Amino acid sequence: SDKRIELFKKRTKEARHCRNPFPPKIWRKFENSDQKAGSHRVVEFDFSSGVYKVVTGRRVDGKGGNTQTVKYFEKTCSCGKWQCYRLPCSHVLAVCRHRRDNPGSLVDPQFTKRRWAVQYSGKFTPMPHRDTWLQPDWELQVDRSKYIARRAGRVRARRIRNEMDERDPEEPRKCTNCHHMADIPIQADPHPGPFVYDVIPPGSVNRAYSIFHGHIVGDQLDVRRCDRGFWEHTPIPETVLHYIRLAGFGVVLECGYMMIDHALITSLVERWRPETHTFHLPVGETTVTLQDIEVLWGLPIDGPPVTGIDTSHTIEEWRNLCEELLATLYRSLCAATSPLRSSIAGPLVLLQLWAWERIPTMRPDRVQPLEHYPGPYGARWNVQLDLHRVARHVVSIFRDQLTSLRDLQFIWQPYSEDVLASLPAYCTAGRAIWRSVTYLICWGVVEPHLPYRVMRQFGYHQSVPDMRLTENQAALHSLDRRGKGNQNWITTHGAYIDVWTDRHSHVEDGVVAEDPRYPSDEYRQWYRERTVLYVSNPTRQLTFPEGFQGDSARAQYLVSFSYNL
């Protein structure tokens, strides 16, 4: 048929322009197995004969830790997949890494790009009219005695059983939930968390999990910023300053140009949870709120949403854009949590200022402190900085500092009433909606603002939070402006715009806490069961460790291990 011919032509074109060594489907399976191989441990029995033992890595759901035997030169694995599918399984690829061989040579030749191109190199001849077909002088004979009567009920699978299905009768049985022996009182290998999945769903793909399983070791995100060229043209012409002030960004100039520590931003991204728009730290949930936007940068936050028909922007629209800067920061952090991302963009200077204000162990010293600068609070960092007592540009150090963070090392309220009183009026003009539970809207970006999860940042008691405005996160994160010219976002986001319009009616209130640094036992227990306890695996030992080796995760694990005993 015409559809088959079109499909054949499509496959022919794909085979001709394929840049990978294997067809797309085979390449995806190969990459998936190669990714799993990174968490396996290889024990070499005999290099010359190619016999290896492979211990699979422990997964987030508790599964894994199995042992497979790979006979490299015989092209067999005890799991049976290499023999059945003619593709190297993750155990074989782990051995290939250990031997430093070419993994492409392990794939059967029928799966190569060359063979794929040959399959679709033929040509079609138009089929003649049905009237010209020759009538055969034979007919098919069917032996009805070979028919198999189908029984009533569900059809049972007839999978070919192999060595993987056989069990040693003397081997003790394992628990079907935790996959540990019945006589082992505690887990030998730590579970990174969470243990309850009503906040973070099971199977979530996150940068923190990839680090725990060894897929990402020391890679830091590349911070992309577009203001570097702007600050090179100093002094800024008065005509340019005029339009910057009209757009509402004049107060940001008072904070000056600041270098961004890529490692610091990367360590914070590893702790960010897209499900709740909060950083999961050992001391609890915390995040950047509308209060930080207004106090640190003096930007207006109370006004109409940035939306409409997607065309060029007017000055008024740029002024409104200041109010939704937090939405773009949330979206950038959520996107950067993917293990496949290598860079991050957005208002990351604001995120760095937020971290400096709240985590003293990660911030530099100011050589000439300016406590009463006539501008936004973030401008006090626009001075000469002393970096001799603080870590710089090393992800493992910042990761270790966040793992060892304790209650007294985090400042929940850096903006005291005295500080707020000393700031210009525009830094507190939107105070009425600092705790508003609403949606932040910036064209195609819609992100929930959830201060009820971080009430300690406002001096209130933190109760066990619910999941308001978090039900539709996956669908919201899939929206973008690509290919949507002249899109009317007012119609698309009508329901979310209504929530923002009614923002003054959704301000979260609570009970004033005596000391926000110490939450209730109920919250501690609830949070520990639902957070990611370990970003670094405390039991993983590097063969040739280089650079800084943090011990915070290992110390935390030993304390938990002793407590369980």
Coordinates of C-alpha atoms in Angstrom, one line a residue:
S1 CA 0.0 0.0 0.0
D2 CA 1.0 3.6 -0.2
K3 CA 1.5 3.9 3.5
R4 CA 4.0 1.0 3.5
I5 CA 5.9 2.7 0.6
E6 CA 6.0 6.0 2.5
L7 CA 7.2 4.2 5.6
F8 CA 9.9 2.4 3.6
K9 CA 11.1 5.7 2.1
K10 CA 11.1 7.3 5.6
R11 CA 13.2 4.4 7.0
T12 CA 15.6 4.7 4.0
K13 CA 16.1 8.4 4.6
E14 CA 16.7 7.8 8.4
A15 CA 19.2 5.1 7.6
R16 CA 21.1 7.3 5.2
H17 CA 21.3 10.2 7.7
C18 CA 21.8 8.2 10.9
R19 CA 24.8 9.5 12.8
N20 CA 24.9 6.8 15.5
P21 CA 26.6 3.5 15.0
F22 CA 23.3 1.6 15.4
P23 CA 19.7 2.2 14.4
P24 CA 17.6 4.4 16.7
K25 CA 15.8 1.7 18.6
I26 CA 19.0 -0.4 19.1
W27 CA 20.9 2.8 20.1
R28 CA 18.3 3.7 22.8
K29 CA 18.6 0.2 24.3
F30 CA 22.4 0.3 24.1
E31 CA 22.5 3.7 25.9
N32 CA 20.0 2.5 28.6
S33 CA 22.1 -0.5 29.3
D34 CA 25.3 1.6 29.3
Q35 CA 23.7 4.0 31.9
K36 CA 22.8 1.1 34.1
A37 CA 26.3 -0.3 33.8
G38 CA 27.7 2.7 35.6
S39 CA 26.3 1.5 39.0
H40 CA 27.5 -2.1 38.7
R41 CA 30.6 -3.4 40.4
V42 CA 32.9 -5.8 38.5
V43 CA 35.1 -8.5 40.1
E44 CA 37.6 -10.0 37.8
F45 CA 38.1 -13.8 38.2
D46 CA 40.3 -14.5 35.2
F47 CA 41.3 -11.9 32.6
S48 CA 42.7 -14.3 30.1
S49 CA 39.6 -16.5 30.0
G50 CA 37.3 -13.5 30.4
V51 CA 35.3 -14.7 33.4
Y52 CA 33.8 -11.9 35.6
K53 CA 31.4 -11.5 38.5
V54 CA 29.1 -8.4 38.3
V55 CA 27.2 -7.1 41.3
T56 CA 24.4 -4.8 40.2
G57 CA 23.9 -1.5 41.9
R58 CA 21.1 -0.8 44.4
R59 CA 18.2 1.1 42.9
V60 CA 16.0 3.7 44.5
D61 CA 13.1 1.3 44.9
G62 CA 15.4 -1.1 46.9
K63 CA 15.9 -3.6 44.1
G64 CA 19.2 -4.6 42.8
G65 CA 22.3 -6.1 44.4
N66 CA 22.1 -9.2 42.3
T67 CA 25.1 -11.2 41.1
Q68 CA 25.7 -12.2 37.5
T69 CA 28.4 -14.2 35.8
V70 CA 29.8 -12.9 32.5
K71 CA 31.9 -15.1 30.2
Y72 CA 33.3 -12.4 28.0
F73 CA 34.8 -14.4 25.2
E74 CA 32.0 -17.0 25.1
K75 CA 29.5 -14.1 24.8
T76 CA 27.3 -15.3 27.6
C77 CA 25.8 -13.7 30.7
S78 CA 23.9 -15.6 33.4
C79 CA 21.0 -13.2 33.0
G80 CA 20.5 -14.6 29.5
K81 CA 19.8 -11.3 27.7
W82 CA 23.1 -11.3 25.7
Q83 CA 22.3 -14.7 24.3
C84 CA 18.6 -14.0 23.6
Y85 CA 18.8 -10.5 22.1
R86 CA 22.3 -10.5 20.7
L87 CA 22.8 -7.2 22.4
P88 CA 25.2 -6.7 25.4
C89 CA 23.3 -6.3 28.6
S90 CA 24.4 -3.8 31.3
H91 CA 26.5 -6.5 33.1
V92 CA 28.5 -7.1 29.9
L93 CA 29.0 -3.4 29.3
A94 CA 30.2 -3.0 32.9
V95 CA 32.8 -5.7 32.1
C96 CA 33.7 -3.9 28.8
R97 CA 34.3 -0.7 30.8
H98 CA 36.5 -2.6 33.2
R99 CA 38.5 -4.1 30.3
R100 CA 38.5 -0.7 28.4
D101 CA 37.3 -2.5 25.2
N102 CA 35.2 -1.1 22.5
P103 CA 31.5 -1.8 23.4
G104 CA 30.4 -1.5 19.8
S105 CA 32.2 -4.8 18.9
L106 CA 29.9 -6.7 21.3
V107 CA 26.8 -5.9 19.3
D108 CA 25.7 -8.5 16.7
P109 CA 26.4 -7.4 13.1
Q110 CA 22.8 -7.6 12.2
F111 CA 22.1 -4.6 14.4
T112 CA 24.7 -2.3 12.8
K113 CA 23.8 0.8 10.9
R114 CA 25.3 -0.7 7.7
R115 CA 23.0 -3.7 7.9
W116 CA 20.0 -1.4 8.6
A117 CA 20.8 0.6 5.5
V118 CA 21.1 -2.5 3.4
Q119 CA 17.6 -3.6 4.5
Y120 CA 16.1 -0.4 3.2
S121 CA 18.2 -0.1 0.1
G122 CA 15.8 -1.9 -2.2
K123 CA 13.3 -0.5 -4.7
F124 CA 9.5 -0.9 -5.1
T125 CA 7.9 -1.7 -8.5
P126 CA 4.3 -0.5 -8.9
M127 CA 1.9 -3.4 -8.6
P128 CA -0.1 -4.2 -11.8
H129 CA -3.9 -4.2 -11.9
R130 CA -5.7 -7.1 -10.2
D131 CA -7.1 -8.4 -13.5
T132 CA -3.6 -9.2 -14.7
W133 CA -2.7 -11.4 -11.8
L134 CA -2.1 -15.1 -12.5
Q135 CA -4.3 -17.6 -10.8
P136 CA -2.4 -20.3 -8.9
D137 CA -3.1 -23.9 -9.7
W138 CA -2.7 -25.0 -6.1
E139 CA -4.3 -24.3 -2.7
L140 CA -3.1 -24.3 0.9
Q141 CA -3.8 -27.5 2.8
V142 CA -4.3 -27.1 6.6
D143 CA -4.0 -29.9 9.1
R144 CA -6.9 -29.2 11.5
S145 CA -5.6 -31.8 13.9
K146 CA -2.8 -29.4 14.8
Y147 CA -5.2 -26.8 16.0
I148 CA -4.9 -25.9 19.7
A149 CA -8.1 -25.1 21.4
R150 CA -8.0 -21.9 23.4
R151 CA -9.0 -22.4 27.1
A152 CA -11.2 -20.0 28.9
G153 CA -9.6 -17.3 31.1
R154 CA -6.4 -15.2 30.9
V155 CA -3.7 -16.3 28.5
R156 CA -0.7 -17.4 30.4
A157 CA 2.8 -16.3 29.3
R158 CA 5.1 -19.0 27.9
R159 CA 8.5 -17.4 28.5
I160 CA 11.5 -19.5 27.9
R161 CA 13.0 -20.1 31.4
N162 CA 16.8 -19.8 31.8
E163 CA 19.4 -19.9 34.6
M164 CA 17.9 -16.7 36.1
D165 CA 14.8 -18.5 37.1
E166 CA 16.6 -21.3 39.0
R167 CA 17.2 -20.9 42.7
D168 CA 19.6 -22.8 44.9
P169 CA 17.4 -24.6 47.5
E170 CA 20.0 -24.0 50.2
E171 CA 20.0 -20.2 49.6
P172 CA 18.0 -18.4 52.2
R173 CA 14.9 -16.6 50.9
K174 CA 14.9 -12.8 50.6
C175 CA 12.1 -10.3 51.5
T176 CA 10.1 -9.4 48.4
N177 CA 10.0 -5.7 49.6
C178 CA 13.5 -4.9 50.7
H179 CA 15.3 -7.8 49.0
H180 CA 17.4 -8.6 52.0
M181 CA 17.8 -11.8 54.0
A182 CA 15.3 -12.5 56.7
D183 CA 18.0 -12.6 59.4
I184 CA 19.5 -9.2 58.6
P185 CA 18.0 -6.6 61.0
I186 CA 18.9 -3.5 59.0
Q187 CA 19.8 -2.5 55.5
A188 CA 23.5 -3.0 54.7
D189 CA 23.2 -0.5 51.8
P190 CA 21.5 2.9 52.6
H191 CA 18.3 3.9 50.9
P192 CA 18.6 7.5 49.6
G193 CA 14.9 8.1 50.3
P194 CA 12.2 8.9 50.3
F195 CA 10.4 6.1 52.2
V196 CA 6.9 7.5 51.7
Y197 CA 6.0 8.6 48.2
D198 CA 3.1 11.1 48.7
V199 CA 5.4 14.1 48.1
I200 CA 8.1 12.7 45.8
P201 CA 6.6 10.1 43.5
P202 CA 8.4 6.8 42.9
G203 CA 10.6 6.6 39.9
S204 CA 11.3 10.3 39.8
V205 CA 14.3 11.1 37.5
N206 CA 16.4 13.6 39.4
R207 CA 20.0 14.7 39.4
A208 CA 20.4 13.7 43.1
Y209 CA 19.6 10.1 42.3
S210 CA 22.1 10.0 39.5
I211 CA 24.8 11.3 41.9
F212 CA 23.9 8.7 44.5
H213 CA 24.2 5.8 42.0
G214 CA 27.5 7.1 40.6
H215 CA 26.3 8.3 37.2
I216 CA 27.4 11.8 38.0
V217 CA 30.5 12.3 40.2
G218 CA 31.9 15.9 40.0
D219 CA 30.3 17.4 37.0
Q220 CA 29.0 20.9 37.6
L221 CA 26.4 22.8 35.6
D222 CA 27.5 25.6 33.3
V223 CA 25.8 28.8 34.3
R224 CA 24.7 30.7 31.2
R225 CA 24.2 34.5 31.6
C226 CA 23.7 37.2 29.1
D227 CA 24.6 40.3 31.2
R228 CA 28.3 40.0 31.0
G229 CA 28.6 42.1 27.9
F230 CA 26.3 44.7 29.3
W231 CA 28.5 45.4 32.3
E232 CA 31.6 45.7 30.2
H233 CA 30.2 49.0 28.8
T234 CA 30.7 51.2 31.9
P235 CA 29.8 53.8 32.6
I236 CA 26.3 53.1 31.2
P237 CA 25.0 56.0 29.0
E238 CA 22.2 58.1 30.6
T239 CA 19.8 57.3 27.7
V240 CA 20.2 53.6 28.4
L241 CA 19.8 54.1 32.1
H242 CA 16.6 56.0 31.5
Y243 CA 14.9 53.0 29.7
I244 CA 16.3 50.6 32.3
R245 CA 14.6 52.6 35.0
L246 CA 11.4 52.8 33.0
A247 CA 11.4 49.0 32.7
G248 CA 11.7 48.7 36.5
F249 CA 15.3 47.2 36.6
G250 CA 17.0 50.3 37.8
V251 CA 17.4 49.0 41.4
V252 CA 19.2 45.9 40.1
L253 CA 22.0 48.2 38.8
E254 CA 22.7 49.2 42.4
C255 CA 23.6 45.6 43.2
G256 CA 26.3 45.7 40.5
Y257 CA 27.9 42.9 38.6
M258 CA 28.6 39.7 40.6
M259 CA 30.5 36.6 39.7
I260 CA 28.5 33.4 40.0
D261 CA 30.0 30.3 41.6
H262 CA 28.9 27.5 39.3
A263 CA 29.6 24.9 41.9
L264 CA 27.4 26.6 44.5
I265 CA 24.5 26.8 42.1
T266 CA 25.0 23.2 41.1
S267 CA 24.9 22.0 44.8
L268 CA 21.6 23.9 45.3
V269 CA 20.1 22.4 42.1
E270 CA 20.9 18.9 43.5
R271 CA 18.7 19.7 46.5
W272 CA 15.8 21.3 44.5
R273 CA 12.6 19.3 44.2
P274 CA 10.3 20.2 41.3
E275 CA 7.4 18.6 43.0
T276 CA 7.3 21.3 45.8
H277 CA 9.5 24.1 44.5
T278 CA 11.7 23.9 47.6
F279 CA 15.2 22.9 48.5
H280 CA 15.3 19.8 50.6
L281 CA 18.0 20.5 53.1
P282 CA 18.8 18.5 56.3
V283 CA 17.1 21.3 58.3
G284 CA 13.9 21.2 56.4
E285 CA 12.3 22.7 53.3
T286 CA 13.3 26.2 52.2
T287 CA 12.9 28.2 49.0
V288 CA 13.2 31.6 47.3
T289 CA 10.0 33.5 47.8
L290 CA 8.4 36.8 46.7
Q291 CA 9.9 38.3 49.9
D292 CA 13.5 37.6 48.7
I293 CA 12.7 39.1 45.2
E294 CA 11.5 42.4 46.7
V295 CA 14.0 42.7 49.6
L296 CA 17.2 41.6 47.9
W297 CA 16.6 43.3 44.5
G298 CA 13.8 45.8 45.2
L299 CA 11.7 44.6 42.3
P300 CA 8.0 45.1 42.3
I301 CA 6.0 41.9 42.9
D302 CA 2.3 43.1 43.2
G303 CA 0.7 43.8 39.8
P304 CA -0.9 42.2 36.8
P305 CA 0.6 38.9 35.4
V306 CA 3.0 39.0 32.5
T307 CA 0.9 37.5 29.8
G308 CA -1.2 38.3 26.7
I309 CA -0.6 37.7 23.0
D310 CA 3.0 36.6 22.4
T311 CA 4.5 39.5 20.4
S312 CA 7.1 42.2 21.1
H313 CA 7.1 43.7 24.6
T314 CA 6.3 47.3 25.6
I315 CA 7.9 49.2 28.4
E316 CA 4.9 48.4 30.6
E317 CA 5.2 44.7 29.9
W318 CA 8.9 44.8 30.8
R319 CA 8.0 46.5 34.1
N320 CA 5.5 43.7 34.8
L321 CA 8.2 41.2 33.9
C322 CA 10.1 42.2 37.1
E323 CA 7.1 40.9 39.1
E324 CA 7.4 37.4 37.6
L325 CA 11.1 37.0 37.8
L326 CA 10.6 34.3 40.4
A327 CA 8.6 32.2 38.0
T328 CA 11.5 32.0 35.6
L329 CA 13.9 31.0 38.4
Y330 CA 11.6 28.2 39.5
R331 CA 11.3 26.9 35.9
S332 CA 15.1 27.0 35.4
L333 CA 15.7 25.1 38.7
C334 CA 13.1 22.5 37.8
A335 CA 14.6 22.0 34.3
A336 CA 18.2 21.7 35.6
T337 CA 17.3 18.8 38.0
S338 CA 17.3 16.5 35.0
P339 CA 20.5 14.4 34.8
L340 CA 20.7 15.1 31.1
R341 CA 21.0 18.9 31.6
S342 CA 24.5 20.3 31.5
S343 CA 23.7 24.0 31.9
I344 CA 21.3 26.4 33.7
A345 CA 20.1 30.0 33.0
G346 CA 17.9 32.5 34.8
P347 CA 18.3 35.0 37.6
L348 CA 21.0 33.0 39.3
V349 CA 22.7 36.0 40.9
L350 CA 19.5 36.3 43.0
L351 CA 19.8 32.6 44.0
Q352 CA 23.4 33.1 45.1
L353 CA 22.5 36.2 47.2
W354 CA 19.7 34.1 48.8
A355 CA 22.2 31.4 49.7
W356 CA 24.7 33.9 51.1
E357 CA 22.1 35.5 53.3
R358 CA 20.9 32.2 54.8
I359 CA 23.9 29.9 54.9
P360 CA 26.9 31.8 56.5
T361 CA 29.3 28.9 56.0
M362 CA 29.0 29.3 52.2
R363 CA 29.3 33.1 51.9
P364 CA 32.4 35.2 51.6
D365 CA 33.4 38.0 54.0
R366 CA 32.8 41.6 53.0
V367 CA 36.0 43.7 53.4
Q368 CA 34.0 47.0 53.9
P369 CA 30.5 46.1 55.1
L370 CA 27.8 48.5 54.2
E371 CA 24.9 47.7 56.5
H372 CA 22.8 50.8 55.7
Y373 CA 23.2 51.2 51.9
P374 CA 20.5 53.4 50.4
G375 CA 19.2 50.7 48.1
P376 CA 17.9 47.1 48.1
Y377 CA 19.4 44.7 50.6
G378 CA 21.3 42.7 48.0
A379 CA 23.4 45.9 47.2
R380 CA 25.4 45.4 50.5
W381 CA 27.3 42.6 48.6
N382 CA 28.4 45.1 46.0
V383 CA 31.7 45.6 47.8
Q384 CA 35.1 44.0 47.8
L385 CA 34.8 40.4 49.0
D386 CA 37.3 38.3 50.9
L387 CA 37.3 34.7 49.6
H388 CA 40.1 33.2 51.7
R389 CA 37.8 31.5 54.2
V390 CA 35.2 30.1 51.9
A391 CA 35.1 27.3 49.4
R392 CA 35.0 28.2 45.7
H393 CA 34.2 26.3 42.5
V394 CA 34.3 22.8 44.0
V395 CA 31.0 21.0 43.9
S396 CA 32.0 18.2 46.3
I397 CA 32.8 20.8 49.0
F398 CA 29.5 22.6 48.7
R399 CA 27.7 19.3 48.5
D400 CA 29.4 18.2 51.7
Q401 CA 28.5 21.5 53.5
L402 CA 24.8 21.1 52.6
T403 CA 24.8 17.5 53.8
S404 CA 26.3 18.5 57.2
L405 CA 24.1 21.5 57.6
R406 CA 22.6 21.8 61.1
D407 CA 19.8 23.8 62.7
L408 CA 22.1 26.5 64.0
Q409 CA 23.9 26.9 60.6
F410 CA 20.9 28.1 58.7
I411 CA 19.4 31.6 59.1
W412 CA 15.6 31.3 58.6
Q413 CA 15.0 35.1 59.0
P414 CA 17.9 37.2 57.6
Y415 CA 15.6 40.2 57.2
S416 CA 14.8 41.3 60.7
E417 CA 12.2 44.0 61.3
D418 CA 15.1 46.5 61.9
V419 CA 16.6 45.6 58.5
L420 CA 13.2 46.0 56.8
A421 CA 12.7 49.3 58.4
S422 CA 16.0 50.6 57.1
L423 CA 15.3 49.7 53.5
P424 CA 13.6 51.9 50.9
A425 CA 9.8 51.7 50.7
Y426 CA 9.9 49.9 47.4
C427 CA 11.6 46.9 49.2
T428 CA 8.5 46.2 51.3
A429 CA 5.7 47.6 49.1
G430 CA 4.4 44.1 48.4
R431 CA 4.6 42.8 51.9
A432 CA 1.0 41.9 51.9
I433 CA 1.5 39.1 49.4
W434 CA 4.8 37.7 50.6
R435 CA 3.0 34.6 52.0
S436 CA 0.4 34.4 49.2
V437 CA -0.3 30.8 47.9
T438 CA -0.8 31.5 44.2
Y439 CA 0.5 31.0 40.7
L440 CA 3.4 33.0 39.2
I441 CA 2.8 33.6 35.5
C442 CA 5.2 34.8 32.8
W443 CA 3.9 34.1 29.3
G444 CA 4.2 30.3 28.9
V445 CA 5.7 29.8 32.4
V446 CA 3.3 29.0 35.2
E447 CA 4.8 28.0 38.5
P448 CA 3.1 27.8 42.0
H449 CA 4.3 29.9 44.8
L450 CA 4.1 27.8 48.0
P451 CA 5.1 29.7 51.1
Y452 CA 3.0 27.4 53.3
R453 CA 5.8 24.8 53.0
V454 CA 8.5 27.3 54.4
M455 CA 6.6 29.2 57.1
R456 CA 9.7 29.3 59.3
Q457 CA 11.2 31.8 56.8
F458 CA 8.4 34.2 58.0
G459 CA 8.8 33.5 61.7
Y460 CA 5.8 31.1 62.0
H461 CA 5.5 27.5 63.2
Q462 CA 5.9 25.0 60.4
S463 CA 3.1 22.4 60.4
V464 CA 2.9 19.3 58.2
P465 CA 2.2 20.8 54.8
D466 CA -0.4 19.6 52.3
M467 CA 0.0 19.5 48.5
R468 CA -2.0 22.5 47.4
L469 CA -1.3 23.8 43.8
T470 CA 1.1 20.9 43.1
E471 CA -1.3 18.5 41.3
N472 CA -0.6 19.7 37.7
Q473 CA 3.2 20.2 37.9
A474 CA 4.2 17.8 35.1
A475 CA 1.8 19.4 32.6
L476 CA 2.9 22.9 33.5
H477 CA 6.6 22.1 33.1
S478 CA 5.9 20.8 29.6
L479 CA 4.7 24.2 28.4
D480 CA 7.0 26.5 26.6
R481 CA 6.9 29.3 23.9
R482 CA 8.6 27.4 21.1
G483 CA 6.5 27.4 18.0
K484 CA 3.7 29.4 19.6
G485 CA 3.9 32.8 17.9
N486 CA 0.9 35.0 18.5
Q487 CA -0.3 32.6 21.2
N488 CA -2.9 34.2 23.5
W489 CA -1.7 33.1 26.9
I490 CA -4.6 34.9 28.7
T491 CA -6.9 32.3 27.2
T492 CA -4.5 29.4 27.8
H493 CA -3.8 30.3 31.5
G494 CA -7.2 31.7 32.4
A495 CA -7.7 29.6 35.5
Y496 CA -4.2 30.4 36.8
I497 CA -4.6 34.1 36.1
D498 CA -7.8 34.0 38.3
V499 CA -5.8 32.6 41.2
W500 CA -3.2 35.3 40.8
T501 CA -5.8 38.0 40.6
D502 CA -7.2 36.8 43.9
R503 CA -3.8 36.5 45.5
H504 CA -4.6 38.8 48.5
S505 CA -7.3 36.3 49.6
H506 CA -4.9 33.4 49.7
V507 CA -2.3 34.7 52.1
E508 CA -1.1 31.9 54.5
D509 CA -1.3 32.7 58.2
G510 CA 0.0 30.7 61.1
V511 CA 1.2 30.7 64.7
V512 CA 4.3 32.7 65.6
A513 CA 7.2 30.4 66.5
E514 CA 9.4 31.0 69.5
D515 CA 12.5 29.9 67.6
P516 CA 12.1 29.0 63.9
R517 CA 15.3 27.0 63.9
Y518 CA 13.8 24.1 65.8
P519 CA 10.7 22.5 64.2
S520 CA 8.3 20.2 65.9
D521 CA 9.0 16.5 66.3
E522 CA 6.0 15.7 64.2
Y523 CA 7.3 17.8 61.3
R524 CA 10.8 16.3 61.7
Q525 CA 9.4 12.7 61.5
W526 CA 7.2 13.6 58.5
Y527 CA 10.0 15.3 56.6
R528 CA 12.6 12.6 57.2
E529 CA 10.3 10.0 55.7
R530 CA 9.6 12.1 52.5
T531 CA 12.9 13.7 51.7
V532 CA 16.1 12.5 50.0
L533 CA 18.4 11.7 52.8
Y534 CA 21.6 11.1 50.8
V535 CA 22.9 12.8 47.7
S536 CA 26.3 11.2 47.9
N537 CA 26.4 7.5 48.6
P538 CA 28.1 7.0 52.0
T539 CA 29.1 3.4 51.1
R540 CA 30.6 4.1 47.7
Q541 CA 34.4 3.9 47.6
L542 CA 36.3 5.4 44.7
T543 CA 39.2 3.3 43.4
F544 CA 41.5 6.3 42.8
P545 CA 40.0 9.2 44.8
E546 CA 41.1 12.7 43.7
G547 CA 40.5 16.1 45.2
F548 CA 38.3 16.8 48.2
Q549 CA 36.5 13.8 49.7
G550 CA 33.7 14.7 52.0
D551 CA 32.7 12.7 55.0
S552 CA 29.4 14.3 55.9
A553 CA 27.2 11.6 54.2
R554 CA 29.3 8.8 55.7
A555 CA 29.0 10.4 59.2
Q556 CA 25.3 10.8 58.8
Y557 CA 24.9 7.2 57.7
L558 CA 27.0 5.9 60.7
V559 CA 24.8 7.8 63.1
S560 CA 21.6 6.4 61.5
F561 CA 23.2 2.9 61.5
S562 CA 24.1 3.1 65.2
Y563 CA 20.6 4.4 66.0
N564 CA 18.9 1.5 64.3
L565 CA 21.1 -0.9 66.2

